[in-house]
JSON list of C-alpha atoms in Angstrom, two decimals:
[
{"chain": "P", "resi": 27, "resn": "MET", "atom": "CA", "xyz": [38.31, -36.42, -10.25]},
{"chain": "P", "resi": 28, "resn": "GLU", "atom": "CA", "xyz": [37.37, -32.73, -10.01]},
{"chain": "P", "resi": 29, "resn": "PRO", "atom": "CA", "xyz": [39.37, -30.28, -12.10]},
{"chain": "P", "resi": 30, "resn": "ALA", "atom": "CA", "xyz": [41.79, -28.21, -10.06]},
{"chain": "P", "resi": 31, "resn": "HIS", "atom": "CA", "xyz": [40.87, -24.54, -10.12]},
{"chain": "P", "resi": 32, "resn": "ARG", "atom": "CA", "xyz": [43.92, -22.37, -9.70]},
{"chain": "P", "resi": 33, "resn": "GLY", "atom": "CA", "xyz": [44.33, -18.64, -9.51]},
{"chain": "P", "resi": 34, "resn": "LEU", "atom": "CA", "xyz": [40.96, -16.98, -9.87]},
{"chain": "P", "resi": 35, "resn": "GLY", "atom": "CA", "xyz": [38.88, -20.04, -9.08]},
{"chain": "P", "resi": 36, "resn": "ARG", "atom": "CA", "xyz": [35.75, -21.20, -10.85]},
{"chain": "P", "resi": 37, "resn": "CYS", "atom": "CA", "xyz": [34.18, -17.79, -11.52]},
{"chain": "P", "resi": 38, "resn": "ALA", "atom": "CA", "xyz": [36.82, -15.90, -13.44]},
{"chain": "P", "resi": 39, "resn": "CYS", "atom": "CA", "xyz": [34.21, -14.02, -15.48]},
{"chain": "P", "resi": 40, "resn": "ALA", "atom": "CA", "xyz": [32.63, -12.53, -12.33]},
{"chain": "P", "resi": 41, "resn": "PHE", "atom": "CA", "xyz": [36.11, -11.59, -11.08]},
{"chain": "P", "resi": 42, "resn": "TRP", "atom": "CA", "xyz": [37.00, -9.70, -14.26]},
{"chain": "P", "resi": 43, "resn": "LEU", "atom": "CA", "xyz": [33.61, -7.96, -14.36]},
{"chain": "P", "resi": 44, "resn": "ALA", "atom": "CA", "xyz": [34.12, -6.80, -10.77]},
{"chain": "P", "resi": 45, "resn": "VAL", "atom": "CA", "xyz": [37.59, -5.48, -11.59]},
{"chain": "P", "resi": 46, "resn": "ALA", "atom": "CA", "xyz": [36.27, -3.71, -14.71]},
{"chain": "P", "resi": 47, "resn": "PHE", "atom": "CA", "xyz": [33.44, -2.08, -12.76]},
{"chain": "P", "resi": 48, "resn": "ASP", "atom": "CA", "xyz": [35.91, -0.94, -10.08]},
{"chain": "P", "resi": 49, "resn": "ILE", "atom": "CA", "xyz": [38.32, 0.58, -12.62]},
{"chain": "P", "resi": 50, "resn": "LEU", "atom": "CA", "xyz": [35.53, 2.25, -14.62]},
{"chain": "P", "resi": 51, "resn": "GLY", "atom": "CA", "xyz": [33.86, 3.61, -11.48]},
{"chain": "P", "resi": 52, "resn": "LEU", "atom": "CA", "xyz": [37.16, 4.93, -10.12]},
{"chain": "P", "resi": 53, "resn": "LEU", "atom": "CA", "xyz": [37.99, 6.63, -13.45]},
{"chain": "P", "resi": 54, "resn": "ILE", "atom": "CA", "xyz": [34.55, 8.30, -13.59]},
{"chain": "P", "resi": 55, "resn": "LEU", "atom": "CA", "xyz": [34.79, 9.37, -9.95]},
{"chain": "P", "resi": 56, "resn": "LEU", "atom": "CA", "xyz": [38.30, 10.83, -10.33]},
{"chain": "P", "resi": 57, "resn": "LEU", "atom": "CA", "xyz": [37.24, 12.57, -13.54]},
{"chain": "P", "resi": 58, "resn": "GLY", "atom": "CA", "xyz": [34.43, 14.23, -11.59]},
{"chain": "P", "resi": 59, "resn": "VAL", "atom": "CA", "xyz": [36.79, 15.27, -8.78]},
{"chain": "P", "resi": 60, "resn": "PHE", "atom": "CA", "xyz": [39.69, 16.63, -10.86]},
{"chain": "P", "resi": 61, "resn": "ALA", "atom": "CA", "xyz": [38.16, 17.70, -14.20]},
{"chain": "P", "resi": 62, "resn": "ASN", "atom": "CA", "xyz": [36.94, 21.26, -14.52]},
{"chain": "P", "resi": 63, "resn": "VAL", "atom": "CA", "xyz": [33.47, 20.52, -15.94]},
{"chain": "P", "resi": 64, "resn": "PHE", "atom": "CA", "xyz": [30.08, 21.90, -14.96]},
{"chain": "P", "resi": 65, "resn": "PHE", "atom": "CA", "xyz": [28.62, 18.39, -14.41]},
{"chain": "P", "resi": 66, "resn": "TYR", "atom": "CA", "xyz": [31.31, 17.22, -11.96]},
{"chain": "P", "resi": 67, "resn": "ASP", "atom": "CA", "xyz": [28.70, 16.22, -9.35]},
{"chain": "P", "resi": 68, "resn": "PHE", "atom": "CA", "xyz": [27.05, 13.86, -11.84]},
{"chain": "P", "resi": 69, "resn": "LEU", "atom": "CA", "xyz": [30.41, 12.18, -12.51]},
{"chain": "P", "resi": 70, "resn": "ILE", "atom": "CA", "xyz": [31.15, 11.78, -8.80]},
{"chain": "P", "resi": 71, "resn": "TYR", "atom": "CA", "xyz": [27.78, 10.18, -8.10]},
{"chain": "P", "resi": 72, "resn": "ALA", "atom": "CA", "xyz": [27.93, 7.99, -11.22]},
{"chain": "P", "resi": 73, "resn": "GLY", "atom": "CA", "xyz": [31.42, 6.75, -10.31]},
{"chain": "P", "resi": 74, "resn": "ALA", "atom": "CA", "xyz": [30.30, 5.89, -6.78]},
{"chain": "P", "resi": 75, "resn": "ILE", "atom": "CA", "xyz": [27.27, 4.00, -8.13]},
{"chain": "P", "resi": 76, "resn": "VAL", "atom": "CA", "xyz": [29.39, 1.99, -10.57]},
{"chain": "P", "resi": 77, "resn": "ILE", "atom": "CA", "xyz": [31.80, 1.07, -7.77]},
{"chain": "P", "resi": 78, "resn": "PHE", "atom": "CA", "xyz": [28.83, 0.04, -5.62]},
{"chain": "P", "resi": 79, "resn": "LEU", "atom": "CA", "xyz": [27.51, -2.15, -8.46]},
{"chain": "P", "resi": 80, "resn": "SER", "atom": "CA", "xyz": [30.89, -3.88, -8.64]},
{"chain": "P", "resi": 81, "resn": "LEU", "atom": "CA", "xyz": [30.07, -5.35, -5.22]},
{"chain": "P", "resi": 82, "resn": "ILE", "atom": "CA", "xyz": [27.49, -7.57, -6.92]},
{"chain": "P", "resi": 83, "resn": "TRP", "atom": "CA", "xyz": [30.20, -9.15, -9.08]},
{"chain": "P", "resi": 84, "resn": "TRP", "atom": "CA", "xyz": [32.53, -9.53, -6.08]},
{"chain": "P", "resi": 85, "resn": "VAL", "atom": "CA", "xyz": [29.80, -11.36, -4.15]},
{"chain": "P", "resi": 86, "resn": "PHE", "atom": "CA", "xyz": [29.16, -13.64, -7.14]},
{"chain": "P", "resi": 87, "resn": "TRP", "atom": "CA", "xyz": [32.87, -14.42, -7.45]},
{"chain": "P", "resi": 88, "resn": "TYR", "atom": "CA", "xyz": [33.28, -15.09, -3.73]},
{"chain": "P", "resi": 89, "resn": "THR", "atom": "CA", "xyz": [30.20, -17.28, -3.30]},
{"chain": "P", "resi": 90, "resn": "GLY", "atom": "CA", "xyz": [30.98, -19.17, -6.50]},
{"chain": "P", "resi": 91, "resn": "ASN", "atom": "CA", "xyz": [34.34, -20.19, -5.07]},
{"chain": "P", "resi": 92, "resn": "ILE", "atom": "CA", "xyz": [33.16, -21.44, -1.69]},
{"chain": "P", "resi": 93, "resn": "GLU", "atom": "CA", "xyz": [33.95, -25.13, -1.38]},
{"chain": "P", "resi": 94, "resn": "VAL", "atom": "CA", "xyz": [31.96, -27.33, 0.99]},
{"chain": "P", "resi": 95, "resn": "PRO", "atom": "CA", "xyz": [32.90, -30.97, 1.49]},
{"chain": "P", "resi": 96, "resn": "PRO", "atom": "CA", "xyz": [30.07, -33.36, 0.54]},
{"chain": "P", "resi": 97, "resn": "SER", "atom": "CA", "xyz": [30.04, -34.79, 4.08]},
{"chain": "P", "resi": 98, "resn": "GLU", "atom": "CA", "xyz": [29.02, -31.38, 5.47]},
{"chain": "P", "resi": 99, "resn": "LEU", "atom": "CA", "xyz": [26.60, -30.73, 2.62]},
{"chain": "P", "resi": 100, "resn": "GLU", "atom": "CA", "xyz": [24.55, -33.90, 3.23]},
{"chain": "P", "resi": 101, "resn": "ASP", "atom": "CA", "xyz": [22.79, -32.53, 6.29]},
{"chain": "P", "resi": 102, "resn": "ASP", "atom": "CA", "xyz": [22.00, -29.14, 4.73]},
{"chain": "P", "resi": 103, "resn": "VAL", "atom": "CA", "xyz": [20.18, -30.48, 1.68]},
{"chain": "P", "resi": 104, "resn": "GLY", "atom": "CA", "xyz": [18.00, -32.88, 3.66]},
{"chain": "P", "resi": 105, "resn": "LEU", "atom": "CA", "xyz": [19.90, -36.10, 3.03]},
{"chain": "P", "resi": 106, "resn": "LEU", "atom": "CA", "xyz": [20.24, -38.41, 5.99]},
{"chain": "P", "resi": 107, "resn": "LYS", "atom": "CA", "xyz": [23.66, -39.63, 6.90]},
{"chain": "P", "resi": 108, "resn": "LYS", "atom": "CA", "xyz": [24.02, -43.36, 6.38]},
{"chain": "P", "resi": 109, "resn": "ASP", "atom": "CA", "xyz": [25.23, -44.16, 9.88]},
{"chain": "P", "resi": 110, "resn": "LYS", "atom": "CA", "xyz": [22.21, -42.55, 11.62]},
{"chain": "P", "resi": 111, "resn": "GLY", "atom": "CA", "xyz": [19.44, -44.27, 9.65]},
{"chain": "P", "resi": 112, "resn": "ASN", "atom": "CA", "xyz": [16.34, -43.11, 11.54]},
{"chain": "P", "resi": 113, "resn": "LEU", "atom": "CA", "xyz": [15.31, -39.80, 13.06]},
{"chain": "P", "resi": 114, "resn": "GLY", "atom": "CA", "xyz": [16.04, -40.38, 16.70]},
{"chain": "P", "resi": 115, "resn": "GLY", "atom": "CA", "xyz": [17.26, -38.15, 19.46]},
{"chain": "P", "resi": 116, "resn": "ILE", "atom": "CA", "xyz": [17.11, -34.40, 19.68]},
{"chain": "P", "resi": 117, "resn": "SER", "atom": "CA", "xyz": [17.90, -33.75, 16.01]},
{"chain": "P", "resi": 118, "resn": "GLY", "atom": "CA", "xyz": [15.01, -35.99, 14.94]},
{"chain": "P", "resi": 119, "resn": "ALA", "atom": "CA", "xyz": [12.62, -34.22, 17.29]},
{"chain": "P", "resi": 120, "resn": "VAL", "atom": "CA", "xyz": [13.73, -30.84, 15.99]},
{"chain": "P", "resi": 121, "resn": "ARG", "atom": "CA", "xyz": [13.26, -32.01, 12.38]},
{"chain": "P", "resi": 122, "resn": "ARG", "atom": "CA", "xyz": [9.75, -33.32, 13.12]},
{"chain": "P", "resi": 123, "resn": "LEU", "atom": "CA", "xyz": [8.78, -30.10, 14.92]},
{"chain": "P", "resi": 124, "resn": "SER", "atom": "CA", "xyz": [10.18, -27.99, 12.09]},
{"chain": "P", "resi": 125, "resn": "SER", "atom": "CA", "xyz": [8.30, -30.05, 9.52]},
{"chain": "P", "resi": 126, "resn": "ARG", "atom": "CA", "xyz": [5.02, -29.73, 11.45]},
{"chain": "P", "resi": 127, "resn": "VAL", "atom": "CA", "xyz": [5.38, -25.96, 11.85]},
{"chain": "P", "resi": 128, "resn": "SER", "atom": "CA", "xyz": [6.28, -25.37, 8.21]},
{"chain": "P", "resi": 129, "resn": "ASN", "atom": "CA", "xyz": [3.45, -27.62, 6.98]},
{"chain": "P", "resi": 130, "resn": "GLY", "atom": "CA", "xyz": [1.02, -25.83, 9.29]},
{"chain": "P", "resi": 131, "resn": "ILE", "atom": "CA", "xyz": [2.08, -22.44, 8.00]},
{"chain": "P", "resi": 132, "resn": "ARG", "atom": "CA", "xyz": [1.95, -23.65, 4.40]},
{"chain": "P", "resi": 133, "resn": "ASN", "atom": "CA", "xyz": [-1.54, -25.09, 4.88]},
{"chain": "P", "resi": 134, "resn": "SER", "atom": "CA", "xyz": [-2.84, -21.97, 6.61]},
{"chain": "P", "resi": 135, "resn": "PHE", "atom": "CA", "xyz": [-2.20, -19.95, 3.45]},
{"chain": "P", "resi": 136, "resn": "ARG", "atom": "CA", "xyz": [-4.14, -22.35, 1.27]},
{"chain": "P", "resi": 137, "resn": "ARG", "atom": "CA", "xyz": [-7.79, -21.52, 0.66]},
{"chain": "P", "resi": 138, "resn": "SER", "atom": "CA", "xyz": [-10.15, -23.96, 2.27]},
{"chain": "P", "resi": 139, "resn": "ASP", "atom": "CA", "xyz": [-13.92, -23.94, 2.06]},
{"chain": "P", "resi": 140, "resn": "GLY", "atom": "CA", "xyz": [-14.27, -26.02, 5.20]},
{"chain": "P", "resi": 141, "resn": "PRO", "atom": "CA", "xyz": [-15.12, -29.69, 5.49]},
{"chain": "P", "resi": 142, "resn": "PRO", "atom": "CA", "xyz": [-17.07, -31.20, 2.61]},
{"chain": "P", "resi": 143, "resn": "ARG", "atom": "CA", "xyz": [-20.83, -31.27, 3.18]},
{"chain": "P", "resi": 144, "resn": "ALA", "atom": "CA", "xyz": [-23.27, -34.04, 2.36]},
{"chain": "P", "resi": 145, "resn": "PRO", "atom": "CA", "xyz": [-25.28, -33.37, -0.82]},
{"chain": "P", "resi": 146, "resn": "ARG", "atom": "CA", "xyz": [-28.80, -32.00, -0.23]},
{"chain": "P", "resi": 147, "resn": "THR", "atom": "CA", "xyz": [-31.80, -33.89, -1.55]},
{"chain": "P", "resi": 148, "resn": "GLY", "atom": "CA", "xyz": [-35.52, -33.27, -2.03]},
{"chain": "P", "resi": 149, "resn": "ALA", "atom": "CA", "xyz": [-37.37, -30.06, -1.16]},
{"chain": "P", "resi": 150, "resn": "ARG", "atom": "CA", "xyz": [-34.51, -28.78, 0.96]},
{"chain": "P", "resi": 151, "resn": "ALA", "atom": "CA", "xyz": [-32.15, -28.91, -2.03]},
{"chain": "P", "resi": 152, "resn": "SER", "atom": "CA", "xyz": [-34.49, -26.88, -4.26]},
{"chain": "P", "resi": 153, "resn": "ALA", "atom": "CA", "xyz": [-35.03, -24.26, -1.50]},
{"chain": "P", "resi": 154, "resn": "HIS", "atom": "CA", "xyz": [-31.27, -24.04, -1.02]},
{"chain": "P", "resi": 155, "resn": "ALA", "atom": "CA", "xyz": [-30.77, -23.58, -4.78]},
{"chain": "P", "resi": 156, "resn": "ARG", "atom": "CA", "xyz": [-33.37, -20.76, -4.85]},
{"chain": "P", "resi": 157, "resn": "VAL", "atom": "CA", "xyz": [-31.68, -18.93, -1.96]},
{"chain": "P", "resi": 158, "resn": "ALA", "atom": "CA", "xyz": [-28.26, -19.32, -3.60]},
{"chain": "P", "resi": 159, "resn": "GLN", "atom": "CA", "xyz": [-29.62, -18.00, -6.90]},
{"chain": "P", "resi": 160, "resn": "GLN", "atom": "CA", "xyz": [-31.18, -15.00, -5.13]},
{"chain": "P", "resi": 161, "resn": "ARG", "atom": "CA", "xyz": [-27.89, -14.25, -3.38]},
{"chain": "P", "resi": 162, "resn": "ASP", "atom": "CA", "xyz": [-25.92, -14.40, -6.60]},
{"chain": "P", "resi": 163, "resn": "ASN", "atom": "CA", "xyz": [-28.32, -12.38, -8.78]},
{"chain": "P", "resi": 164, "resn": "THR", "atom": "CA", "xyz": [-29.49, -9.70, -6.34]},
{"chain": "P", "resi": 165, "resn": "PRO", "atom": "CA", "xyz": [-29.86, -6.35, -8.11]},
{"chain": "P", "resi": 166, "resn": "VAL", "atom": "CA", "xyz": [-28.88, -3.32, -6.05]},
{"chain": "P", "resi": 167, "resn": "ALA", "atom": "CA", "xyz": [-30.07, 0.21, -6.85]},
{"chain": "P", "resi": 168, "resn": "LEU", "atom": "CA", "xyz": [-28.71, 3.35, -5.21]},
{"chain": "P", "resi": 169, "resn": "ALA", "atom": "CA", "xyz": [-30.56, 6.62, -5.33]},
{"chain": "P", "resi": 170, "resn": "THR", "atom": "CA", "xyz": [-29.12, 9.98, -4.36]},
{"chain": "P", "resi": 171, "resn": "MET", "atom": "CA", "xyz": [-31.22, 12.94, -3.51]},
{"chain": "P", "resi": 172, "resn": "THR", "atom": "CA", "xyz": [-30.10, 16.44, -4.32]},
{"chain": "P", "resi": 173, "resn": "PRO", "atom": "CA", "xyz": [-29.18, 18.30, -1.14]},
{"chain": "P", "resi": 174, "resn": "HIS", "atom": "CA", "xyz": [-31.47, 21.01, 0.13]},
{"chain": "P", "resi": 175, "resn": "GLU", "atom": "CA", "xyz": [-30.13, 23.81, 2.25]},
{"chain": "P", "resi": 176, "resn": "ASP", "atom": "CA", "xyz": [-31.75, 22.71, 5.51]},
{"chain": "P", "resi": 177, "resn": "SER", "atom": "CA", "xyz": [-31.93, 18.92, 5.02]},
{"chain": "P", "resi": 178, "resn": "PRO", "atom": "CA", "xyz": [-29.18, 16.32, 5.37]},
{"chain": "P", "resi": 179, "resn": "HIS", "atom": "CA", "xyz": [-27.88, 14.24, 2.46]},
{"chain": "P", "resi": 180, "resn": "THR", "atom": "CA", "xyz": [-29.81, 11.02, 2.08]},
{"chain": "P", "resi": 181, "resn": "VAL", "atom": "CA", "xyz": [-28.65, 7.89, 0.33]},
{"chain": "P", "resi": 182, "resn": "SER", "atom": "CA", "xyz": [-31.17, 5.14, -0.17]},
{"chain": "P", "resi": 183, "resn": "ALA", "atom": "CA", "xyz": [-30.37, 1.57, -1.12]},
{"chain": "P", "resi": 184, "resn": "ALA", "atom": "CA", "xyz": [-33.13, -0.65, -2.46]},
{"chain": "P", "resi": 185, "resn": "VAL", "atom": "CA", "xyz": [-32.63, -4.37, -2.95]},
{"chain": "P", "resi": 186, "resn": "ASP", "atom": "CA", "xyz": [-34.95, -6.52, -5.00]},
{"chain": "P", "resi": 187, "resn": "CYS", "atom": "CA", "xyz": [-35.08, -9.36, -2.52]},
{"chain": "P", "resi": 188, "resn": "ASP", "atom": "CA", "xyz": [-37.68, -10.34, 0.07]},
{"chain": "P", "resi": 189, "resn": "SER", "atom": "CA", "xyz": [-35.12, -11.45, 2.62]},
{"chain": "P", "resi": 190, "resn": "MET", "atom": "CA", "xyz": [-33.35, -8.07, 2.90]},
{"chain": "P", "resi": 191, "resn": "PRO", "atom": "CA", "xyz": [-35.03, -5.03, 4.46]},
{"chain": "P", "resi": 192, "resn": "HIS", "atom": "CA", "xyz": [-34.99, -1.55, 2.93]},
{"chain": "P", "resi": 193, "resn": "THR", "atom": "CA", "xyz": [-32.26, 0.58, 4.50]},
{"chain": "P", "resi": 194, "resn": "THR", "atom": "CA", "xyz": [-31.61, 4.31, 4.53]},
{"chain": "P", "resi": 195, "resn": "THR", "atom": "CA", "xyz": [-28.39, 6.02, 5.52]},
{"chain": "P", "resi": 196, "resn": "GLU", "atom": "CA", "xyz": [-28.32, 9.65, 6.56]},
{"chain": "P", "resi": 197, "resn": "THR", "atom": "CA", "xyz": [-25.25, 11.82, 6.90]},
{"chain": "P", "resi": 198, "resn": "LEU", "atom": "CA", "xyz": [-24.61, 15.26, 8.28]},
{"chain": "P", "resi": 199, "resn": "PRO", "atom": "CA", "xyz": [-24.57, 18.19, 5.83]},
{"chain": "P", "resi": 200, "resn": "THR", "atom": "CA", "xyz": [-21.16, 19.22, 4.62]}
]
């Protein structure tokens, strides 16, 4: 048998913290309004912020005391009710559609390298390995020329690889 919670409910600590924050915030706010100090605006803002933070404790207290009968909770946590057994009807179709959509979204965020390929053999495998090694270890050199008064800036990129052509990019003078 569940213990009977009377008065403040299950979350009495959150209740008393909320009350303490409210009282402290109200005292600070009223001190800022009625006290003749040069930092009254700081006290007013600080009191309002403390009262606002008390809302966190009020929400904790309220949500901690919500009681849901287990019969209503079964459907929300994914448990099937014993009298229904299988997923038939509209609710079953909605569950299947929801599951497909969520799995599709979940899988779309996963990194995939595509379908697995068959391993290469023979001369083709060694040529493929050479090309992959060249792609991974390609040195790149950039050269900048000092600007002359009448010529545009020139940036040249040279790549030490037979498969890539030499490129030059020109820009307008600034």
